[in-house]
mmCIF file of C-alpha atoms and ligand atoms in Angstrom:
data_model
loop_
_atom_site.group_PDB
_atom_site.id
_atom_site.type_symbol
_atom_site.label_atom_id
_atom_site.label_comp_id
_atom_site.label_asym_id
_atom_site.label_seq_id
_atom_site.Cartn_x
_atom_site.Cartn_y
_atom_site.Cartn_z
ATOM 1 C CA MET A 1 -50.866 -32.142 14.795
ATOM 2 C CA LEU A 2 -48.259 -31.710 17.162
ATOM 3 C CA THR A 3 -48.532 -32.484 20.712
ATOM 4 C CA ALA A 4 -46.571 -31.228 23.832
ATOM 5 C CA CYS A 5 -43.561 -33.536 24.570
ATOM 6 C CA GLY A 6 -42.165 -34.104 27.899
ATOM 7 C CA GLY A 7 -38.372 -33.890 28.120
ATOM 8 C CA GLY A 8 -35.689 -35.126 25.785
ATOM 9 C CA GLY A 9 -36.486 -32.283 23.234
ATOM 10 C CA GLY A 10 -37.912 -32.906 19.808
ATOM 11 C CA THR A 11 -41.699 -33.254 18.962
ATOM 12 C CA ALA A 12 -44.155 -35.873 19.201
ATOM 13 C CA THR A 13 -47.171 -36.666 16.749
ATOM 14 C CA ASP A 14 -50.684 -38.270 17.150
ATOM 15 C CA GLU A 15 -49.369 -40.783 14.448
ATOM 16 C CA PRO A 16 -47.779 -43.932 15.932
ATOM 17 C CA ALA A 17 -43.985 -43.602 15.040
ATOM 18 C CA PRO A 18 -42.823 -45.953 12.240
ATOM 19 C CA GLU A 19 -40.595 -48.797 13.564
ATOM 20 C CA ALA A 20 -37.122 -48.509 12.589
ATOM 21 C CA GLY A 21 -36.108 -51.499 10.450
ATOM 22 C CA GLY A 22 -38.669 -54.308 9.671
ATOM 23 C CA GLU A 23 -41.389 -54.953 7.089
ATOM 24 C CA GLU A 24 -43.390 -51.774 7.857
ATOM 25 C CA ALA A 25 -40.331 -49.402 7.422
ATOM 26 C CA VAL A 26 -39.548 -50.984 4.234
ATOM 27 C CA GLU A 27 -43.242 -50.844 2.820
ATOM 28 C CA GLN A 28 -43.421 -46.994 3.838
ATOM 29 C CA GLY A 29 -40.119 -46.356 2.230
ATOM 30 C CA GLU A 30 -36.995 -45.033 4.171
ATOM 31 C CA THR A 31 -36.448 -41.335 4.414
ATOM 32 C CA LYS A 32 -33.753 -40.096 1.964
ATOM 33 C CA THR A 33 -31.702 -37.269 2.764
ATOM 34 C CA ILE A 34 -30.357 -34.628 0.392
ATOM 35 C CA ARG A 35 -27.303 -32.849 1.571
ATOM 36 C CA ALA A 36 -27.083 -29.623 -0.633
ATOM 37 C CA GLY A 37 -24.114 -27.403 -0.448
ATOM 38 C CA ILE A 38 -23.065 -23.987 -2.025
ATOM 39 C CA GLY A 39 -20.178 -21.664 -1.649
ATOM 40 C CA LEU A 40 -22.115 -18.435 -1.072
ATOM 41 C CA ASN A 41 -23.341 -17.450 2.487
ATOM 42 C CA ASP A 42 -26.583 -17.568 4.102
ATOM 43 C CA ALA A 43 -27.623 -14.158 3.275
ATOM 44 C CA HIS A 44 -27.199 -14.515 -0.601
ATOM 45 C CA PRO A 45 -30.313 -15.353 -2.715
ATOM 46 C CA GLN A 46 -28.890 -18.412 -3.519
ATOM 47 C CA TYR A 47 -29.294 -19.767 -0.035
ATOM 48 C CA LYS A 48 -32.815 -18.603 0.157
ATOM 49 C CA GLY A 49 -33.784 -20.322 -3.051
ATOM 50 C CA LEU A 50 -32.046 -23.557 -1.452
ATOM 51 C CA LEU A 51 -34.348 -23.146 1.575
ATOM 52 C CA LYS A 52 -37.342 -22.636 -0.758
ATOM 53 C CA PHE A 53 -36.378 -25.946 -2.565
ATOM 54 C CA LYS A 54 -36.167 -27.587 0.931
ATOM 55 C CA GLU A 55 -39.658 -26.449 1.898
ATOM 56 C CA ILE A 56 -41.212 -27.739 -1.443
ATOM 57 C CA VAL A 57 -39.478 -30.997 -1.375
ATOM 58 C CA GLU A 58 -40.223 -31.763 2.279
ATOM 59 C CA GLU A 59 -43.807 -30.639 1.840
ATOM 60 C CA ARG A 60 -44.584 -32.422 -1.477
ATOM 61 C CA THR A 61 -43.009 -35.616 -0.213
ATOM 62 C CA ASP A 62 -44.552 -35.593 3.108
ATOM 63 C CA GLY A 63 -41.037 -35.782 4.716
ATOM 64 C CA ALA A 64 -39.948 -38.804 2.642
ATOM 65 C CA ILE A 65 -37.177 -36.901 1.485
ATOM 66 C CA GLU A 66 -35.399 -34.407 3.935
ATOM 67 C CA VAL A 67 -33.121 -31.684 2.572
ATOM 68 C CA GLN A 68 -30.060 -30.555 4.723
ATOM 69 C CA THR A 69 -28.688 -27.198 3.448
ATOM 70 C CA TYR A 70 -25.076 -26.141 3.756
ATOM 71 C CA HIS A 71 -23.731 -22.699 2.853
ATOM 72 C CA SER A 72 -20.476 -20.782 2.709
ATOM 73 C CA GLY A 73 -18.482 -23.914 1.353
ATOM 74 C CA GLN A 74 -19.171 -25.898 4.601
ATOM 75 C CA LEU A 75 -19.078 -28.975 2.608
ATOM 76 C CA GLY A 76 -16.080 -27.689 0.441
ATOM 77 C CA ASP A 77 -15.584 -25.741 -2.757
ATOM 78 C CA ASP A 78 -17.578 -26.074 -5.969
ATOM 79 C CA ARG A 79 -15.201 -28.424 -7.623
ATOM 80 C CA THR A 80 -15.014 -30.715 -4.710
ATOM 81 C CA MET A 81 -18.704 -30.895 -4.263
ATOM 82 C CA THR A 82 -19.229 -31.629 -7.743
ATOM 83 C CA GLU A 83 -16.909 -34.546 -7.455
ATOM 84 C CA ALA A 84 -18.802 -35.605 -4.349
ATOM 85 C CA LEU A 85 -21.868 -35.669 -6.311
ATOM 86 C CA GLN A 86 -20.192 -37.982 -8.895
ATOM 87 C CA LEU A 87 -18.994 -40.339 -6.182
ATOM 88 C CA GLY A 88 -22.543 -40.035 -4.462
ATOM 89 C CA SER A 89 -21.266 -38.852 -1.135
ATOM 90 C CA GLN A 90 -23.261 -35.749 -1.466
ATOM 91 C CA GLU A 91 -26.577 -35.138 -3.408
ATOM 92 C CA VAL A 92 -26.862 -31.366 -4.589
ATOM 93 C CA VAL A 93 -24.685 -28.488 -5.338
ATOM 94 C CA ILE A 94 -25.480 -25.291 -7.390
ATOM 95 C CA PRO A 95 -22.203 -24.043 -8.941
ATOM 96 C CA SER A 96 -21.709 -21.431 -11.696
ATOM 97 C CA THR A 97 -21.228 -22.927 -15.229
ATOM 98 C CA ALA A 98 -17.450 -21.642 -15.166
ATOM 99 C CA PRO A 99 -16.188 -24.566 -12.892
ATOM 100 C CA ILE A 100 -18.569 -27.220 -14.601
ATOM 101 C CA ALA A 101 -16.328 -26.766 -17.675
ATOM 102 C CA ASN A 102 -13.765 -28.695 -15.903
ATOM 103 C CA PHE A 103 -16.177 -31.708 -16.092
ATOM 104 C CA VAL A 104 -17.790 -30.848 -19.467
ATOM 105 C CA PRO A 105 -15.823 -28.738 -21.745
ATOM 106 C CA GLU A 106 -18.731 -27.496 -23.787
ATOM 107 C CA TYR A 107 -19.975 -25.263 -20.797
ATOM 108 C CA ASN A 108 -17.293 -22.928 -21.456
ATOM 109 C CA LEU A 109 -19.761 -21.450 -24.097
ATOM 110 C CA PHE A 110 -21.961 -20.061 -21.319
ATOM 111 C CA ASP A 111 -18.838 -17.874 -20.213
ATOM 112 C CA PHE A 112 -17.908 -16.287 -23.332
ATOM 113 C CA PRO A 113 -17.516 -12.786 -22.544
ATOM 114 C CA PHE A 114 -20.465 -10.399 -23.392
ATOM 115 C CA LEU A 115 -22.511 -13.340 -24.697
ATOM 116 C CA PHE A 116 -25.846 -12.706 -23.078
ATOM 117 C CA PRO A 117 -27.262 -9.090 -23.634
ATOM 118 C CA SER A 118 -29.739 -9.175 -20.650
ATOM 119 C CA GLU A 119 -31.071 -11.497 -17.771
ATOM 120 C CA GLU A 120 -34.267 -11.955 -19.740
ATOM 121 C CA VAL A 121 -32.474 -13.184 -22.820
ATOM 122 C CA ALA A 122 -30.521 -15.478 -20.772
ATOM 123 C CA ASP A 123 -33.683 -16.822 -19.253
ATOM 124 C CA GLU A 124 -35.057 -17.583 -22.597
ATOM 125 C CA VAL A 125 -32.134 -19.271 -23.790
ATOM 126 C CA LEU A 126 -31.406 -21.378 -20.564
ATOM 127 C CA ASP A 127 -35.016 -22.269 -20.118
ATOM 128 C CA GLY A 128 -35.263 -23.565 -23.901
ATOM 129 C CA GLU A 129 -33.781 -26.014 -26.204
ATOM 130 C CA VAL A 130 -30.277 -24.792 -25.877
ATOM 131 C CA GLY A 131 -30.333 -24.961 -22.188
ATOM 132 C CA GLN A 132 -31.829 -28.334 -22.226
ATOM 133 C CA MET A 133 -29.259 -29.513 -24.646
ATOM 134 C CA PHE A 134 -26.277 -28.617 -22.256
ATOM 135 C CA LEU A 135 -28.392 -30.275 -19.174
ATOM 136 C CA ASP A 136 -28.447 -33.420 -21.517
ATOM 137 C CA MET A 137 -24.744 -33.392 -21.553
ATOM 138 C CA LEU A 138 -24.419 -34.056 -17.843
ATOM 139 C CA PRO A 139 -25.608 -37.626 -17.220
ATOM 140 C CA ASP A 140 -22.362 -38.970 -18.761
ATOM 141 C CA GLN A 141 -20.434 -37.433 -15.865
ATOM 142 C CA ASN A 142 -22.952 -39.060 -13.248
ATOM 143 C CA LEU A 143 -24.677 -35.739 -12.881
ATOM 144 C CA VAL A 144 -27.970 -34.531 -13.376
ATOM 145 C CA GLY A 145 -29.084 -30.834 -14.355
ATOM 146 C CA LEU A 146 -32.339 -30.039 -12.966
ATOM 147 C CA ALA A 147 -32.486 -26.268 -13.662
ATOM 148 C CA TYR A 148 -30.512 -23.099 -14.151
ATOM 149 C CA TRP A 149 -30.611 -20.493 -11.556
ATOM 150 C CA GLU A 150 -28.864 -17.176 -11.523
ATOM 151 C CA ASN A 151 -25.445 -15.767 -10.298
ATOM 152 C CA GLY A 152 -25.638 -12.952 -12.648
ATOM 153 C CA PHE A 153 -23.723 -10.308 -14.477
ATOM 154 C CA ARG A 154 -20.091 -10.145 -13.028
ATOM 155 C CA ASP A 155 -18.533 -6.851 -12.241
ATOM 156 C CA LEU A 156 -14.889 -6.014 -11.324
ATOM 157 C CA THR A 157 -13.651 -4.936 -7.858
ATOM 158 C CA ASN A 158 -9.903 -4.328 -6.878
ATOM 159 C CA SER A 159 -8.185 -2.260 -4.182
ATOM 160 C CA LYS A 160 -5.592 -0.538 -6.521
ATOM 161 C CA ARG A 161 -7.568 1.755 -8.902
ATOM 162 C CA ALA A 162 -10.765 2.810 -10.405
ATOM 163 C CA VAL A 163 -11.112 0.592 -13.519
ATOM 164 C CA ALA A 164 -12.676 2.680 -16.545
ATOM 165 C CA SER A 165 -11.021 1.158 -19.546
ATOM 166 C CA ALA A 166 -9.122 -1.833 -20.777
ATOM 167 C CA ASP A 167 -6.025 -0.165 -19.935
ATOM 168 C CA ASP A 168 -6.606 0.009 -16.372
ATOM 169 C CA PHE A 169 -6.628 -3.791 -16.114
ATOM 170 C CA ASN A 170 -3.056 -3.695 -16.649
ATOM 171 C CA GLY A 171 -1.063 -5.787 -14.096
ATOM 172 C CA LEU A 172 -3.833 -6.238 -11.784
ATOM 173 C CA ARG A 173 -3.764 -9.574 -9.864
ATOM 174 C CA ILE A 174 -7.478 -10.815 -10.498
ATOM 175 C CA ARG A 175 -8.691 -14.093 -8.996
ATOM 176 C CA THR A 176 -10.847 -15.791 -11.468
ATOM 177 C CA MET A 177 -12.977 -18.820 -11.061
ATOM 178 C CA GLU A 178 -11.138 -22.146 -11.773
ATOM 179 C CA ASN A 179 -11.793 -21.993 -15.497
ATOM 180 C CA ASP A 180 -9.217 -21.506 -18.398
ATOM 181 C CA LEU A 181 -11.447 -19.382 -20.620
ATOM 182 C CA HIS A 182 -11.814 -16.902 -17.729
ATOM 183 C CA LEU A 183 -8.022 -17.021 -17.375
ATOM 184 C CA GLU A 184 -7.271 -16.326 -20.608
ATOM 185 C CA ALA A 185 -9.686 -13.627 -21.420
ATOM 186 C CA PHE A 186 -8.144 -11.671 -18.142
ATOM 187 C CA ARG A 187 -4.640 -12.267 -19.471
ATOM 188 C CA ALA A 188 -5.692 -10.736 -23.024
ATOM 189 C CA LEU A 189 -6.905 -7.800 -21.136
ATOM 190 C CA GLY A 190 -3.476 -7.385 -19.612
ATOM 191 C CA ALA A 191 -4.289 -8.405 -16.027
ATOM 192 C CA ASN A 192 -2.416 -10.990 -13.989
ATOM 193 C CA PRO A 193 -5.380 -13.603 -13.238
ATOM 194 C CA THR A 194 -5.100 -16.659 -10.608
ATOM 195 C CA PRO A 195 -7.613 -19.177 -10.466
ATOM 196 C CA MET A 196 -9.005 -19.957 -6.914
ATOM 197 C CA ALA A 197 -11.754 -21.569 -5.183
ATOM 198 C CA PHE A 198 -14.543 -19.149 -3.858
ATOM 199 C CA THR A 199 -14.019 -20.238 -0.317
ATOM 200 C CA GLU A 200 -10.325 -18.732 -0.361
ATOM 201 C CA LEU A 201 -11.035 -15.575 -1.805
ATOM 202 C CA PHE A 202 -11.784 -13.380 0.972
ATOM 203 C CA ALA A 203 -8.642 -14.316 2.877
ATOM 204 C CA ALA A 204 -6.782 -13.722 -0.405
ATOM 205 C CA MET A 205 -8.079 -10.075 -0.794
ATOM 206 C CA GLN A 206 -7.474 -9.609 2.781
ATOM 207 C CA GLN A 207 -3.807 -10.646 2.556
ATOM 208 C CA GLY A 208 -3.296 -9.071 -0.694
ATOM 209 C CA THR A 209 -2.276 -12.062 -2.447
ATOM 210 C CA VAL A 210 -4.793 -10.803 -4.989
ATOM 211 C CA ASP A 211 -5.597 -7.219 -5.943
ATOM 212 C CA GLY A 212 -9.260 -7.847 -7.099
ATOM 213 C CA GLN A 213 -11.819 -10.449 -8.139
ATOM 214 C CA GLU A 214 -15.124 -10.325 -10.297
ATOM 215 C CA ASN A 215 -18.563 -11.343 -9.156
ATOM 216 C CA PRO A 216 -22.139 -9.844 -9.276
ATOM 217 C CA ILE A 217 -22.874 -7.094 -6.865
ATOM 218 C CA ALA A 218 -24.988 -8.871 -4.789
ATOM 219 C CA THR A 219 -22.116 -11.095 -3.754
ATOM 220 C CA ILE A 220 -19.727 -8.413 -3.471
ATOM 221 C CA TYR A 221 -22.062 -6.815 -1.007
ATOM 222 C CA LEU A 222 -23.490 -9.928 0.779
ATOM 223 C CA GLN A 223 -19.891 -11.441 1.034
ATOM 224 C CA ARG A 224 -18.814 -8.015 2.804
ATOM 225 C CA TYR A 225 -16.061 -7.614 -0.088
ATOM 226 C CA HIS A 226 -16.213 -3.828 0.403
ATOM 227 C CA GLU A 227 -14.293 -4.311 3.601
ATOM 228 C CA VAL A 228 -11.203 -5.447 1.620
ATOM 229 C CA GLN A 229 -11.936 -3.911 -1.805
ATOM 230 C CA ASP A 230 -11.931 -0.105 -2.672
ATOM 231 C CA HIS A 231 -13.177 0.036 -6.278
ATOM 232 C CA VAL A 232 -15.981 -1.471 -8.350
ATOM 233 C CA SER A 233 -16.751 -1.098 -12.047
ATOM 234 C CA ASN A 234 -19.708 -2.229 -14.038
ATOM 235 C CA THR A 235 -17.874 -4.272 -16.352
ATOM 236 C CA ASN A 236 -20.701 -6.767 -16.933
ATOM 237 C CA HIS A 237 -18.302 -9.043 -18.609
ATOM 238 C CA VAL A 238 -19.820 -12.332 -18.174
ATOM 239 C CA TYR A 239 -23.412 -13.514 -17.260
ATOM 240 C CA SER A 240 -22.985 -16.487 -14.921
ATOM 241 C CA PRO A 241 -25.787 -18.932 -14.564
ATOM 242 C CA PHE A 242 -25.944 -21.515 -11.877
ATOM 243 C CA VAL A 243 -26.768 -25.014 -12.493
ATOM 244 C CA PHE A 244 -28.841 -26.830 -10.098
ATOM 245 C CA LEU A 245 -26.999 -30.163 -9.983
ATOM 246 C CA MET A 246 -27.987 -33.582 -8.545
ATOM 247 C CA SER A 247 -26.141 -36.749 -8.098
ATOM 248 C CA LYS A 248 -27.114 -39.192 -11.032
ATOM 249 C CA SER A 249 -27.011 -42.166 -8.776
ATOM 250 C CA PHE A 250 -29.210 -40.398 -6.139
ATOM 251 C CA PHE A 251 -31.711 -39.372 -8.771
ATOM 252 C CA ASP A 252 -31.893 -42.690 -10.210
ATOM 253 C CA GLY A 253 -32.579 -44.163 -6.964
ATOM 254 C CA LEU A 254 -35.640 -41.881 -6.255
ATOM 255 C CA SER A 255 -39.306 -43.134 -7.426
ATOM 256 C CA GLU A 256 -40.560 -41.368 -10.457
ATOM 257 C CA GLU A 257 -42.778 -39.471 -8.328
ATOM 258 C CA GLN A 258 -39.992 -38.191 -6.068
ATOM 259 C CA GLN A 259 -37.904 -37.418 -9.342
ATOM 260 C CA GLN A 260 -40.864 -35.326 -10.632
ATOM 261 C CA ILE A 261 -41.116 -33.502 -7.314
ATOM 262 C CA VAL A 262 -37.367 -32.703 -7.074
ATOM 263 C CA SER A 263 -37.244 -31.563 -10.608
ATOM 264 C CA GLU A 264 -40.362 -29.281 -10.241
ATOM 265 C CA ALA A 265 -38.921 -27.853 -6.861
ATOM 266 C CA ALA A 266 -35.552 -26.969 -8.521
ATOM 267 C CA LEU A 267 -37.285 -25.134 -11.216
ATOM 268 C CA GLU A 268 -39.871 -23.320 -8.828
ATOM 269 C CA ALA A 269 -37.172 -22.471 -6.388
ATOM 270 C CA GLY A 270 -35.218 -21.192 -9.332
ATOM 271 C CA GLN A 271 -37.872 -18.786 -10.249
ATOM 272 C CA TYR A 272 -37.938 -17.339 -6.769
ATOM 273 C CA GLN A 273 -34.054 -17.148 -6.540
ATOM 274 C CA ARG A 274 -33.776 -15.434 -9.878
ATOM 275 C CA GLU A 275 -36.286 -12.622 -8.594
ATOM 276 C CA LEU A 276 -34.587 -12.144 -5.240
ATOM 277 C CA ASN A 277 -31.240 -12.152 -7.136
ATOM 278 C CA ARG A 278 -32.225 -9.378 -9.511
ATOM 279 C CA GLU A 279 -33.610 -7.308 -6.615
ATOM 280 C CA ALA A 280 -30.311 -7.795 -4.553
ATOM 281 C CA ASN A 281 -28.171 -7.013 -7.504
ATOM 282 C CA ALA A 282 -30.277 -3.654 -8.270
ATOM 283 C CA GLN A 283 -30.199 -2.836 -4.452
ATOM 284 C CA TYR A 284 -26.909 -3.263 -3.314
ATOM 285 C CA LEU A 285 -24.578 -0.980 -5.604
ATOM 286 C CA ASP A 286 -25.850 2.049 -3.621
ATOM 287 C CA GLU A 287 -24.717 0.375 -0.660
ATOM 288 C CA LEU A 288 -21.494 -0.482 -1.730
ATOM 289 C CA GLN A 289 -20.847 3.245 -2.312
ATOM 290 C CA GLU A 290 -22.191 4.037 1.064
ATOM 291 C CA GLU A 291 -19.620 1.747 2.380
ATOM 292 C CA GLY A 292 -16.827 3.800 0.711
ATOM 293 C CA MET A 293 -16.318 1.997 -2.408
ATOM 294 C CA THR A 294 -15.890 4.067 -5.587
ATOM 295 C CA TYR A 295 -18.175 3.264 -8.548
ATOM 296 C CA THR A 296 -16.849 3.538 -12.166
ATOM 297 C CA GLU A 297 -19.356 3.136 -14.841
ATOM 298 C CA ILE A 298 -17.875 1.652 -17.898
ATOM 299 C CA THR A 299 -18.896 3.626 -21.205
ATOM 300 C CA PRO A 300 -20.233 1.695 -24.236
ATOM 301 C CA GLU A 301 -16.850 2.572 -26.011
ATOM 302 C CA ALA A 302 -14.663 1.358 -23.322
ATOM 303 C CA ARG A 303 -16.859 -1.806 -23.251
ATOM 304 C CA GLN A 304 -16.605 -2.413 -26.871
ATOM 305 C CA GLU A 305 -12.744 -1.966 -26.840
ATOM 306 C CA MET A 306 -13.090 -4.891 -24.210
ATOM 307 C CA VAL A 307 -15.153 -7.011 -26.367
ATOM 308 C CA ASP A 308 -12.528 -6.515 -29.042
ATOM 309 C CA ILE A 309 -9.569 -7.476 -26.984
ATOM 310 C CA VAL A 310 -10.972 -10.860 -25.799
ATOM 311 C CA GLN A 311 -12.646 -11.800 -29.200
ATOM 312 C CA PRO A 312 -9.668 -13.928 -30.291
ATOM 313 C CA VAL A 313 -9.954 -15.763 -26.889
ATOM 314 C CA ILE A 314 -13.605 -16.320 -27.789
ATOM 315 C CA ASP A 315 -12.685 -17.702 -31.413
ATOM 316 C CA GLN A 316 -10.171 -19.984 -29.970
ATOM 317 C CA TYR A 317 -12.732 -21.383 -27.671
ATOM 318 C CA ALA A 318 -15.468 -21.548 -30.239
ATOM 319 C CA GLU A 319 -13.356 -23.685 -32.530
ATOM 320 C CA ARG A 320 -12.605 -25.898 -29.631
ATOM 321 C CA ILE A 321 -16.310 -26.229 -28.644
ATOM 322 C CA GLY A 322 -17.555 -26.841 -32.094
ATOM 323 C CA GLN A 323 -18.885 -24.220 -34.374
ATOM 324 C CA ASP A 324 -22.241 -25.938 -34.636
ATOM 325 C CA LEU A 325 -22.967 -25.708 -31.071
ATOM 326 C CA VAL A 326 -21.704 -22.158 -30.849
ATOM 327 C CA ASP A 327 -23.983 -20.961 -33.681
ATOM 328 C CA GLN A 328 -26.956 -22.760 -32.126
ATOM 329 C CA MET A 329 -26.253 -20.649 -29.040
ATOM 330 C CA TYR A 330 -25.872 -17.362 -31.082
ATOM 331 C CA GLU A 331 -29.181 -18.129 -32.845
ATOM 332 C CA ALA A 332 -31.040 -18.775 -29.711
ATOM 333 C CA ILE A 333 -29.643 -15.357 -28.389
ATOM 334 C CA GLU A 334 -30.771 -13.537 -31.468
ATOM 335 C CA ALA A 335 -34.245 -15.353 -31.505
ATOM 336 C CA ALA A 336 -34.776 -14.244 -27.807
ATOM 337 C CA GLN A 337 -34.358 -10.728 -28.524
ATOM 338 C CA GLN A 338 -37.029 -10.478 -31.376
HETATM 339 O O1 KDG B 401 -22.288 -21.032 -4.439
HETATM 340 C C1 KDG B 401 -21.733 -20.670 -5.778
HETATM 341 C C2 KDG B 401 -20.494 -20.114 -5.458
HETATM 342 O O2 KDG B 401 -19.669 -20.958 -4.770
HETATM 343 C C3 KDG B 401 -19.790 -19.565 -6.535
HETATM 344 O O3 KDG B 401 -20.427 -19.856 -7.828
HETATM 345 C C4 KDG B 401 -19.592 -18.182 -6.693
HETATM 346 O O4 KDG B 401 -19.398 -16.929 -8.887
HETATM 347 C C5 KDG B 401 -18.797 -17.456 -7.692
HETATM 348 C C6 KDG B 401 -17.181 -17.686 -7.834
HETATM 349 O O5 KDG B 401 -16.794 -16.451 -8.087
HETATM 350 O O6 KDG B 401 -16.784 -18.446 -7.389
#
């Protein structure tokens, strides 16, 4: 129960305050702090999911674990934050799979263009055995993967022309995530791609350093890219999962009960985040058009042409990753469609 507290701010409780230091504090366990950072802003479903994670963890641990949330790259870009997890100077980051491939090359498989046919199939594969197999690759990198959240199907925007077919990519300067497979796929389509941290993207479009970028509709709208971009096409060229990453050294330092709480919280908050994300992706296409962007729908024939053009890049990466793993992914996708 909270009681009024005179002066000094803060709140006082009926409970006697635990003494700092000393045996009592050791017995009760120290409060642990999770610093959790993302690149997207606080309007995005990813941040709302993070707030849900905070609420669950703080409630179920009775405040023994505190979660501090940071959005908009306040703690750095995805790569820097992932490195901070490895060093133990940050506890949580939720990047797309694409930058994780710089740490675990097998993660490129998630970013094969046109891999997942729908969000539902992605859910089943990611939450199943194949998804788990990929999470199990992370501890070698001093990372623990607790859940898959959703970034979603990526669409192209640019400030030069309406893109309806593969030909229209020609010469467009496109910012890609920091991932070689993305770079090579866009090169194959005739674009002129540049890898760049998400935190630098808005300024790069505003200053005209790049003509365009690709991200899901929710991101395009909530990051206000319509202010610096004129055209959007539903290329749906890659489904981007988010991976909820925790520093392994931090995770290992938690009690078993706390490990279970943070693991369940990441999964439950992820379910909530996926729902919000899907609503947002469905809702904001109209708003982008109301803000003045042209919308071009990619026909099945035009998309098939894009698939054919990027296929050699996919084949090359399949060979590097190992055909066995690639086949397991394809089989899981096939099974999820039965
Ligand atoms: O918080 C996640 C973002 O930093 C990032 O994953 C967004 O898809 C993204 C991109 O294009 O970098």
